Amino acid sequence: MTTEHSRRNVLRWAAVTGAAGALTPLVGGRAYADPTPNGNPWARAQYISAKVRRPRFPDRWFDITRFGAAGDGATDCTAAIRRAVEACHAAGGGHVLVPAGRFLTGPIHLLSNVDLHVTADAVVLFSQNPADYLPAVLTRFEGVELYNYSPLIYAYGQENIAVTGAGVLDGQADNAHWWPWKGKTEYGWKPGDPKQDDARARLFAMAEQGVPVEQRVFGEGDYLRSSFIEPYRCRNVLIEGVTIVRSPMWEIHPTLSTNVLVQGVTVDSHGPNNDGCDPESSRLVVIRDCTFDTGDDCIAIKSGRNADGRRVAVPSEDILIEGCLMRDGHGGVTIGSEMSGGVRNVFVRDCAMSSPNLDIALRFKTNSVRGGFITGFHARDIRIGEVASAVIDINFYYEEGPGYGFNPVVGNIGVQDLTVRSAGRALNLRGYADAHIHGVTLTDVDFGTTSRPDVVENVDDLVLRNVLENGAPLEPTTA
């Protein structure tokens, strides 16, 4: 590495990580002091765990059937549920109760101090008619702000909100509804059918051209799918216990939100872009004791896409993932690819992953269009059975690749106490010649049996301590 390249990397890295004890921006523009600037990084995880707590709700209960809802699976309960939410909010908060039955509804918009509680024998069936999700609301599609179809459960600018219970949230997406808009035949699309491509390209062009968000209005005729649960600019959010199936797109999508707890949730949805949980530009997030079986990444941490992510410029930070089970998915825990606002301080511990349909265990995907930074990723006590591709994949060549002027800054990554039964390869680490991956430390790792050689390109400070692959010690030179 040349001296000039080294100096440039140090300067860029210092700008990202900041001086010890510096203040880090909080969602909304304020700042908070890092309580562990120089210590054990896992002390930061304990701080996150202690800081993120369940919101409390008054012991008031608003049964949606008292407001006109019928659990016959056919009656439209949209207005009844809205009345129950409004009454609960007006009373000072409490629980909106969904009792046993099958309740058909359009979008549910939560208000402050309201817990939507779905009981064990309840199923909330969301309408398959896209027109029911209009008028458009402020949201993000693949990391770009716009006005679009409402998410199935949505809140904007609220605090102390929850979706809880042991019931089922059924988006009713399938190869005849929502999923064909992806434009792939495996999801029901046929030549001549409408699809998202033109609207998606138009939205991305608007963002690059700096078109104001209020002018990015999409909806009918644009075929851009919405997320399932999306708290947008919210504080103190709880998603707990529910089972989520058949989502149009991303399942749990906290955006620009703070103090978010996702706990004991089961996601079982295999449609296109069916990520399990996608914290985006959010801070203080705990994802705990959840099960993910998905059509895309199980957990994907994001912070906006390209020019729009740089315009909003809010990172995702202080995220703790623990006690989770990942089955099918493109990645178990992923950062990117929409990470232009940056990601810092992510902790993953005591998680299990295994499936012949799980591509990558720990995945970092970016390129020179996304830019952004990833720093302070720490994982430990990870048990992996079968992974089809790489165990750890840091790839600057995702989609567009190099040469677009916004090289990512990625480093300070530590993985320890990780075991694997079998994988395609242990490592796929690909930086750029002019933007190296900086600082990857693996400690007490057994990659098990692998079938393909590792790839390590343009990586500085790869440290391997007691690392095995195919039963033999792995050295940086052999990698």
mmCIF file with all atom_site columns, N, CA and C in Angstrom, residues 302-339:
data_model
loop_
_atom_site.group_PDB
_atom_site.id
_atom_site.type_symbol
_atom_site.label_atom_id
_atom_site.label_alt_id
_atom_site.label_comp_id
_atom_site.label_asym_id
_atom_site.label_entity_id
_atom_site.label_seq_id
_atom_site.pdbx_PDB_ins_code
_atom_site.Cartn_x
_atom_site.Cartn_y
_atom_site.Cartn_z
_atom_site.occupancy
_atom_site.B_iso_or_equiv
_atom_site.pdbx_formal_charge
_atom_site.auth_seq_id
_atom_site.auth_comp_id
_atom_site.auth_asym_id
_atom_site.auth_atom_id
_atom_site.pdbx_PDB_model_num
ATOM 1   N N  . LYS A 1 302 ? -29.881 -0.698  7.567  1.00 0.00 ? 302 LYS A N  1
ATOM 2   C CA . LYS A 1 302 ? -29.813 0.221   6.437  1.00 0.00 ? 302 LYS A CA 1
ATOM 3   C C  . LYS A 1 302 ? -29.793 1.666   6.920  1.00 0.00 ? 302 LYS A C  1
ATOM 4   N N  . SER A 1 303 ? -29.451 2.589   5.987  1.00 0.00 ? 303 SER A N  1
ATOM 5   C CA . SER A 1 303 ? -29.454 4.011   6.357  1.00 0.00 ? 303 SER A CA 1
ATOM 6   C C  . SER A 1 303 ? -29.636 4.909   5.136  1.00 0.00 ? 303 SER A C  1
ATOM 7   N N  . GLY A 1 304 ? -30.460 4.501   4.203  1.00 0.00 ? 304 GLY A N  1
ATOM 8   C CA . GLY A 1 304 ? -30.724 5.328   3.035  1.00 0.00 ? 304 GLY A CA 1
ATOM 9   C C  . GLY A 1 304 ? -29.854 4.955   1.859  1.00 0.00 ? 304 GLY A C  1
ATOM 10  N N  . ARG A 1 305 ? -30.326 5.328   0.687  1.00 0.00 ? 305 ARG A N  1
ATOM 11  C CA . ARG A 1 305 ? -29.681 4.907   -0.555 1.00 0.00 ? 305 ARG A CA 1
ATOM 12  C C  . ARG A 1 305 ? -29.114 6.093   -1.317 1.00 0.00 ? 305 ARG A C  1
ATOM 13  N N  . ASN A 1 306 ? -27.831 6.014   -1.636 1.00 0.00 ? 306 ASN A N  1
ATOM 14  C CA . ASN A 1 306 ? -27.181 6.918   -2.581 1.00 0.00 ? 306 ASN A CA 1
ATOM 15  C C  . ASN A 1 306 ? -27.389 8.389   -2.190 1.00 0.00 ? 306 ASN A C  1
ATOM 16  N N  . ALA A 1 307 ? -27.750 9.237   -3.151 1.00 0.00 ? 307 ALA A N  1
ATOM 17  C CA . ALA A 1 307 ? -27.868 10.667  -2.875 1.00 0.00 ? 307 ALA A CA 1
ATOM 18  C C  . ALA A 1 307 ? -28.886 10.948  -1.788 1.00 0.00 ? 307 ALA A C  1
ATOM 19  N N  . ASP A 1 308 ? -29.962 10.187  -1.750 1.00 0.00 ? 308 ASP A N  1
ATOM 20  C CA . ASP A 1 308 ? -30.993 10.440  -0.750 1.00 0.00 ? 308 ASP A CA 1
ATOM 21  C C  . ASP A 1 308 ? -30.515 10.074  0.651  1.00 0.00 ? 308 ASP A C  1
ATOM 22  N N  . GLY A 1 309 ? -29.747 8.996   0.762  1.00 0.00 ? 309 GLY A N  1
ATOM 23  C CA . GLY A 1 309 ? -29.172 8.650   2.045  1.00 0.00 ? 309 GLY A CA 1
ATOM 24  C C  . GLY A 1 309 ? -28.179 9.697   2.523  1.00 0.00 ? 309 GLY A C  1
ATOM 25  N N  . ARG A 1 310 ? -27.415 10.252  1.608  1.00 0.00 ? 310 ARG A N  1
ATOM 26  C CA . ARG A 1 310 ? -26.465 11.303  1.977  1.00 0.00 ? 310 ARG A CA 1
ATOM 27  C C  . ARG A 1 310 ? -27.195 12.602  2.315  1.00 0.00 ? 310 ARG A C  1
ATOM 28  N N  . ARG A 1 311 ? -28.325 12.856  1.673  1.00 0.00 ? 311 ARG A N  1
ATOM 29  C CA . ARG A 1 311 ? -29.108 14.062  1.986  1.00 0.00 ? 311 ARG A CA 1
ATOM 30  C C  . ARG A 1 311 ? -29.677 13.985  3.407  1.00 0.00 ? 311 ARG A C  1
ATOM 31  N N  . VAL A 1 312 ? -30.284 12.862  3.757  1.00 0.00 ? 312 VAL A N  1
ATOM 32  C CA . VAL A 1 312 ? -30.860 12.712  5.093  1.00 0.00 ? 312 VAL A CA 1
ATOM 33  C C  . VAL A 1 312 ? -29.745 12.593  6.132  1.00 0.00 ? 312 VAL A C  1
ATOM 34  N N  . ALA A 1 313 ? -28.706 11.827  5.797  1.00 0.00 ? 313 ALA A N  1
ATOM 35  C CA . ALA A 1 313 ? -27.469 11.747  6.589  1.00 0.00 ? 313 ALA A CA 1
ATOM 36  C C  . ALA A 1 313 ? -27.716 11.351  8.041  1.00 0.00 ? 313 ALA A C  1
ATOM 37  N N  . VAL A 1 314 ? -28.526 10.330  8.251  1.00 0.00 ? 314 VAL A N  1
ATOM 38  C CA . VAL A 1 314 ? -28.752 9.793   9.592  1.00 0.00 ? 314 VAL A CA 1
ATOM 39  C C  . VAL A 1 314 ? -28.324 8.328   9.596  1.00 0.00 ? 314 VAL A C  1
ATOM 40  N N  . PRO A 1 315 ? -27.308 7.970   10.386 1.00 0.00 ? 315 PRO A N  1
ATOM 41  C CA . PRO A 1 315 ? -26.857 6.580   10.407 1.00 0.00 ? 315 PRO A CA 1
ATOM 42  C C  . PRO A 1 315 ? -27.799 5.684   11.201 1.00 0.00 ? 315 PRO A C  1
ATOM 43  N N  . SER A 1 316 ? -27.643 4.397   11.035 1.00 0.00 ? 316 SER A N  1
ATOM 44  C CA . SER A 1 316 ? -28.177 3.427   11.980 1.00 0.00 ? 316 SER A CA 1
ATOM 45  C C  . SER A 1 316 ? -27.076 3.127   12.979 1.00 0.00 ? 316 SER A C  1
ATOM 46  N N  . GLU A 1 317 ? -27.402 3.152   14.266 1.00 0.00 ? 317 GLU A N  1
ATOM 47  C CA . GLU A 1 317 ? -26.355 2.974   15.261 1.00 0.00 ? 317 GLU A CA 1
ATOM 48  C C  . GLU A 1 317 ? -26.925 2.449   16.569 1.00 0.00 ? 317 GLU A C  1
ATOM 49  N N  . ASP A 1 318 ? -26.047 1.794   17.320 1.00 0.00 ? 318 ASP A N  1
ATOM 50  C CA . ASP A 1 318 ? -26.401 1.215   18.615 1.00 0.00 ? 318 ASP A CA 1
ATOM 51  C C  . ASP A 1 318 ? -27.521 0.196   18.456 1.00 0.00 ? 318 ASP A C  1
ATOM 52  N N  . ILE A 1 319 ? -27.174 -0.897  17.801 1.00 0.00 ? 319 ILE A N  1
ATOM 53  C CA . ILE A 1 319 ? -28.128 -1.968  17.508 1.00 0.00 ? 319 ILE A CA 1
ATOM 54  C C  . ILE A 1 319 ? -27.610 -3.262  18.122 1.00 0.00 ? 319 ILE A C  1
ATOM 55  N N  . LEU A 1 320 ? -28.460 -3.930  18.892 1.00 0.00 ? 320 LEU A N  1
ATOM 56  C CA . LEU A 1 320 ? -28.129 -5.193  19.543 1.00 0.00 ? 320 LEU A CA 1
ATOM 57  C C  . LEU A 1 320 ? -29.055 -6.280  19.031 1.00 0.00 ? 320 LEU A C  1
ATOM 58  N N  . ILE A 1 321 ? -28.452 -7.359  18.528 1.00 0.00 ? 321 ILE A N  1
ATOM 59  C CA . ILE A 1 321 ? -29.200 -8.524  18.031 1.00 0.00 ? 321 ILE A CA 1
ATOM 60  C C  . ILE A 1 321 ? -28.780 -9.709  18.882 1.00 0.00 ? 321 ILE A C  1
ATOM 61  N N  . GLU A 1 322 ? -29.717 -10.359 19.566 1.00 0.00 ? 322 GLU A N  1
ATOM 62  C CA . GLU A 1 322 ? -29.325 -11.456 20.447 1.00 0.00 ? 322 GLU A CA 1
ATOM 63  C C  . GLU A 1 322 ? -30.433 -12.507 20.528 1.00 0.00 ? 322 GLU A C  1
ATOM 64  N N  . GLY A 1 323 ? -29.979 -13.762 20.662 1.00 0.00 ? 323 GLY A N  1
ATOM 65  C CA . GLY A 1 323 ? -30.893 -14.859 20.874 1.00 0.00 ? 323 GLY A CA 1
ATOM 66  C C  . GLY A 1 323 ? -31.804 -15.174 19.705 1.00 0.00 ? 323 GLY A C  1
ATOM 67  N N  . CYS A 1 324 ? -31.393 -14.816 18.499 1.00 0.00 ? 324 CYS A N  1
ATOM 68  C CA . CYS A 1 324 ? -32.266 -15.009 17.333 1.00 0.00 ? 324 CYS A CA 1
ATOM 69  C C  . CYS A 1 324 ? -31.885 -16.268 16.560 1.00 0.00 ? 324 CYS A C  1
ATOM 70  N N  . LEU A 1 325 ? -32.867 -16.793 15.839 1.00 0.00 ? 325 LEU A N  1
ATOM 71  C CA . LEU A 1 325 ? -32.699 -17.954 14.968 1.00 0.00 ? 325 LEU A CA 1
ATOM 72  C C  . LEU A 1 325 ? -32.979 -17.529 13.543 1.00 0.00 ? 325 LEU A C  1
ATOM 73  N N  . MET A 1 326 ? -32.024 -17.784 12.648 1.00 0.00 ? 326 MET A N  1
ATOM 74  C CA . MET A 1 326 ? -32.178 -17.460 11.234 1.00 0.00 ? 326 MET A CA 1
ATOM 75  C C  . MET A 1 326 ? -32.192 -18.748 10.425 1.00 0.00 ? 326 MET A C  1
ATOM 76  N N  . ARG A 1 327 ? -33.175 -18.898 9.572  1.00 0.00 ? 327 ARG A N  1
ATOM 77  C CA . ARG A 1 327 ? -33.252 -20.058 8.677  1.00 0.00 ? 327 ARG A CA 1
ATOM 78  C C  . ARG A 1 327 ? -33.009 -19.587 7.245  1.00 0.00 ? 327 ARG A C  1
ATOM 79  N N  . ASP A 1 328 ? -34.001 -19.715 6.359  1.00 0.00 ? 328 ASP A N  1
ATOM 80  C CA . ASP A 1 328 ? -33.807 -19.283 4.976  1.00 0.00 ? 328 ASP A CA 1
ATOM 81  C C  . ASP A 1 328 ? -33.559 -17.780 4.914  1.00 0.00 ? 328 ASP A C  1
ATOM 82  N N  . GLY A 1 329 ? -32.775 -17.362 3.934  1.00 0.00 ? 329 GLY A N  1
ATOM 83  C CA . GLY A 1 329 ? -32.548 -15.948 3.707  1.00 0.00 ? 329 GLY A CA 1
ATOM 84  C C  . GLY A 1 329 ? -31.302 -15.726 2.875  1.00 0.00 ? 329 GLY A C  1
ATOM 85  N N  . HIS A 1 330 ? -31.201 -14.560 2.244  1.00 0.00 ? 330 HIS A N  1
ATOM 86  C CA . HIS A 1 330 ? -29.983 -14.224 1.508  1.00 0.00 ? 330 HIS A CA 1
ATOM 87  C C  . HIS A 1 330 ? -28.825 -14.015 2.473  1.00 0.00 ? 330 HIS A C  1
ATOM 88  N N  . GLY A 1 331 ? -29.113 -13.371 3.619  1.00 0.00 ? 331 GLY A N  1
ATOM 89  C CA . GLY A 1 331 ? -28.105 -13.181 4.644  1.00 0.00 ? 331 GLY A CA 1
ATOM 90  C C  . GLY A 1 331 ? -28.728 -13.349 6.017  1.00 0.00 ? 331 GLY A C  1
ATOM 91  N N  . GLY A 1 332 ? -27.942 -13.843 6.988  1.00 0.00 ? 332 GLY A N  1
ATOM 92  C CA . GLY A 1 332 ? -28.446 -13.942 8.347  1.00 0.00 ? 332 GLY A CA 1
ATOM 93  C C  . GLY A 1 332 ? -28.529 -12.569 8.974  1.00 0.00 ? 332 GLY A C  1
ATOM 94  N N  . VAL A 1 333 ? -27.357 -11.949 9.208  1.00 0.00 ? 333 VAL A N  1
ATOM 95  C CA . VAL A 1 333 ? -27.291 -10.547 9.623  1.00 0.00 ? 333 VAL A CA 1
ATOM 96  C C  . VAL A 1 333 ? -26.540 -9.792  8.535  1.00 0.00 ? 333 VAL A C  1
ATOM 97  N N  . THR A 1 334 ? -27.180 -8.782  7.984  1.00 0.00 ? 334 THR A N  1
ATOM 98  C CA . THR A 1 334 ? -26.653 -8.041  6.835  1.00 0.00 ? 334 THR A CA 1
ATOM 99  C C  . THR A 1 334 ? -26.591 -6.562  7.160  1.00 0.00 ? 334 THR A C  1
ATOM 100 N N  . ILE A 1 335 ? -25.580 -5.897  6.642  1.00 0.00 ? 335 ILE A N  1
ATOM 101 C CA . ILE A 1 335 ? -25.564 -4.434  6.612  1.00 0.00 ? 335 ILE A CA 1
ATOM 102 C C  . ILE A 1 335 ? -25.535 -4.010  5.150  1.00 0.00 ? 335 ILE A C  1
ATOM 103 N N  . GLY A 1 336 ? -26.491 -3.187  4.762  1.00 0.00 ? 336 GLY A N  1
ATOM 104 C CA . GLY A 1 336 ? -26.604 -2.723  3.381  1.00 0.00 ? 336 GLY A CA 1
ATOM 105 C C  . GLY A 1 336 ? -27.774 -3.384  2.663  1.00 0.00 ? 336 GLY A C  1
ATOM 106 N N  . SER A 1 337 ? -27.850 -3.192  1.347  1.00 0.00 ? 337 SER A N  1
ATOM 107 C CA . SER A 1 337 ? -26.902 -2.367  0.627  1.00 0.00 ? 337 SER A CA 1
ATOM 108 C C  . SER A 1 337 ? -27.205 -0.878  0.729  1.00 0.00 ? 337 SER A C  1
ATOM 109 N N  . GLU A 1 338 ? -28.432 -0.546  1.171  1.00 0.00 ? 338 GLU A N  1
ATOM 110 C CA . GLU A 1 338 ? -28.788 0.863   1.323  1.00 0.00 ? 338 GLU A CA 1
ATOM 111 C C  . GLU A 1 338 ? -28.215 1.368   2.644  1.00 0.00 ? 338 GLU A C  1
ATOM 112 N N  . MET A 1 339 ? -26.950 1.796   2.623  1.00 0.00 ? 339 MET A N  1
ATOM 113 C CA . MET A 1 339 ? -26.291 2.216   3.870  1.00 0.00 ? 339 MET A CA 1
ATOM 114 C C  . MET A 1 339 ? -25.483 3.498   3.671  1.00 0.00 ? 339 MET A C  1
#
